[in-house]
Amino acid sequence: MTTVLSDRDRRKRDDRPDETFYADPRFVTHADDAFLDRLTSLYASATAPGDRVLDAMSSWVSHLPDTEYERVVGHGLNEAELAANDRLDEFVVSDLNDGQSLPFADDSFDAVCCALSVQYLQYPGPTFAEFARVLAPGGTVVVSFSNRMFPTKAIRAWRAASMDERADLVERYLAAGGFEVAERIAERPDGDPFYAVVGTLP
Ligand SMILES: C[S@@+](CC[C@H](N)C(=O)[O-])C[C@H]1O[C@@H](n2cnc3c(N)ncnc32)[C@H](O)[C@@H]1O
């Protein structure tokens, strides 16, 4: 597999295990309403009724539209946040910087969403390969981000990059996982810039 980041790139200022930082729940949103509305409309166009959706690196809100999915599974680091997320049918807690395998069979999902969190991944190649494994052929991944972050927990490569360079980085993550880039969105309304990369599996 292609290595996307050097050891220097993946360095964090706070290198304690991530579970320490996320031990206490944060019932906040991580972007403004315009960003979150735009994300919901992107999810509405990128998914279909009956899909099986994995909300990776999730919290207490999933930003999904009212679409009737077959099931929505959450994944994240804080159990109380995930338990409070009423869009989830079930959830798992796992640290993707400690190990990238997820407890799902191959072809378990049609879409993987990863909102406002990709800047924290230290091993994006194996992580996106794992997203590809749990997706069905032709499956979709939607990675969204803005310019906010917990700076002590974001990797060095992300902190040092411009917004467009971050989108380039995400495209490289997707390619390393076996995805083709279907769409890159870069919109800068007055508030939080809306960036997203949509990938699909062959
Ligand atoms: C800024 S919040 C975004 C939460 C949610 N996706 C949203 O849109 O509101 C970052 C999330 O990334 C998750 N996260 C951070 N580091 C992680 C890691 N190493 N493994 C798994 N999840 C992680 C945390 O659980 C946290 O909820």
PDB file of C-alpha atoms and ligand atoms in Angstrom, residues 12 18 22 28-30 36 39 55-59 61 63 75-78 81 94-98 114-117 119-121 150, ligand 1:
ATOM      1  CA  LYS A  12       0.737  15.459  16.833  1.00  0.00           C
ATOM      2  CA  ASP A  18      -6.477   9.749  21.580  1.00  0.00           C
ATOM      3  CA  TYR A  22     -11.821  12.202  23.942  1.00  0.00           C
ATOM      4  CA  VAL A  28     -21.111  20.715  20.677  1.00  0.00           C
ATOM      5  CA  THR A  29     -21.127  21.097  16.909  1.00  0.00           C
ATOM      6  CA  HIS A  30     -17.857  21.552  15.078  1.00  0.00           C
ATOM      7  CA  LEU A  36     -23.848  21.480   8.407  1.00  0.00           C
ATOM      8  CA  LEU A  39     -23.223  18.614   4.421  1.00  0.00           C
ATOM      9  CA  ASP A  55     -20.782   7.296  10.189  1.00  0.00           C
ATOM     10  CA  ALA A  56     -17.073   7.029  10.963  1.00  0.00           C
ATOM     11  CA  MET A  57     -15.470   9.278  13.596  1.00  0.00           C
ATOM     12  CA  SER A  58     -18.941  10.242  14.707  1.00  0.00           C
ATOM     13  CA  SER A  59     -20.311  11.971  17.747  1.00  0.00           C
ATOM     14  CA  VAL A  61     -25.054  14.244  15.648  1.00  0.00           C
ATOM     15  CA  HIS A  63     -25.820  15.416   9.888  1.00  0.00           C
ATOM     16  CA  HIS A  75     -18.076   4.795  15.081  1.00  0.00           C
ATOM     17  CA  GLY A  76     -16.049   7.094  17.288  1.00  0.00           C
ATOM     18  CA  LEU A  77     -14.077   7.446  20.467  1.00  0.00           C
ATOM     19  CA  ASN A  78     -16.589   8.663  23.023  1.00  0.00           C
ATOM     20  CA  GLU A  81     -21.581  11.004  22.569  1.00  0.00           C
ATOM     21  CA  SER A  94     -12.443   2.155  18.346  1.00  0.00           C
ATOM     22  CA  ASP A  95      -9.266   4.220  18.033  1.00  0.00           C
ATOM     23  CA  LEU A  96      -8.189   4.349  14.387  1.00  0.00           C
ATOM     24  CA  ASN A  97      -4.750   5.582  15.379  1.00  0.00           C
ATOM     25  CA  ASP A  98      -4.243   2.489  17.508  1.00  0.00           C
ATOM     26  CA  CYS A 114     -16.406  10.998   7.805  1.00  0.00           C
ATOM     27  CA  ALA A 115     -17.233  14.545   8.896  1.00  0.00           C
ATOM     28  CA  LEU A 116     -14.892  17.148  10.355  1.00  0.00           C
ATOM     29  CA  SER A 117     -12.447  14.530  11.645  1.00  0.00           C
ATOM     30  CA  GLN A 119      -7.338  15.793  10.270  1.00  0.00           C
ATOM     31  CA  TYR A 120      -6.876  13.505  13.283  1.00  0.00           C
ATOM     32  CA  LEU A 121      -5.961  10.353  11.333  1.00  0.00           C
ATOM     33  CA  PHE A 150      -8.259  20.696  17.816  1.00  0.00           C
TER      34      PHE A 150
HETATM   35  C1  LIG B   1     -14.516  17.290  15.666  1.00  0.00           C
HETATM   36  S1  LIG B   1     -15.296  15.799  16.133  1.00  0.00           S
HETATM   37  C2  LIG B   1     -16.402  15.509  14.786  1.00  0.00           C
HETATM   38  C3  LIG B   1     -17.520  14.598  15.191  1.00  0.00           C
HETATM   39  C4  LIG B   1     -18.611  14.374  14.137  1.00  0.00           C
HETATM   40  N1  LIG B   1     -18.122  13.640  12.986  1.00  0.00           N
HETATM   41  C5  LIG B   1     -19.270  15.665  13.723  1.00  0.00           C
HETATM   42  O1  LIG B   1     -19.354  15.920  12.525  1.00  0.00           O
HETATM   43  O2  LIG B   1     -19.734  16.407  14.585  1.00  0.00           O
HETATM   44  C6  LIG B   1     -13.981  14.640  15.889  1.00  0.00           C
HETATM   45  C7  LIG B   1     -14.388  13.194  16.137  1.00  0.00           C
HETATM   46  O3  LIG B   1     -13.343  12.335  15.685  1.00  0.00           O
HETATM   47  C8  LIG B   1     -13.308  11.207  16.510  1.00  0.00           C
HETATM   48  N2  LIG B   1     -11.934  10.754  16.572  1.00  0.00           N
HETATM   49  C9  LIG B   1     -10.850  11.518  16.807  1.00  0.00           C
HETATM   50  N3  LIG B   1      -9.726  10.768  16.828  1.00  0.00           N
HETATM   51  C10 LIG B   1     -10.131   9.492  16.592  1.00  0.00           C
HETATM   52  C11 LIG B   1      -9.457   8.256  16.512  1.00  0.00           C
HETATM   53  N4  LIG B   1      -8.142   8.173  16.707  1.00  0.00           N
HETATM   54  N5  LIG B   1     -10.181   7.138  16.253  1.00  0.00           N
HETATM   55  C12 LIG B   1     -11.515   7.212  16.095  1.00  0.00           C
HETATM   56  N6  LIG B   1     -12.213   8.357  16.151  1.00  0.00           N
HETATM   57  C13 LIG B   1     -11.533   9.481  16.409  1.00  0.00           C
HETATM   58  C14 LIG B   1     -13.804  11.631  17.879  1.00  0.00           C
HETATM   59  O4  LIG B   1     -14.588  10.646  18.457  1.00  0.00           O
HETATM   60  C15 LIG B   1     -14.619  12.884  17.598  1.00  0.00           C
HETATM   61  O5  LIG B   1     -15.973  12.642  17.806  1.00  0.00           O
END
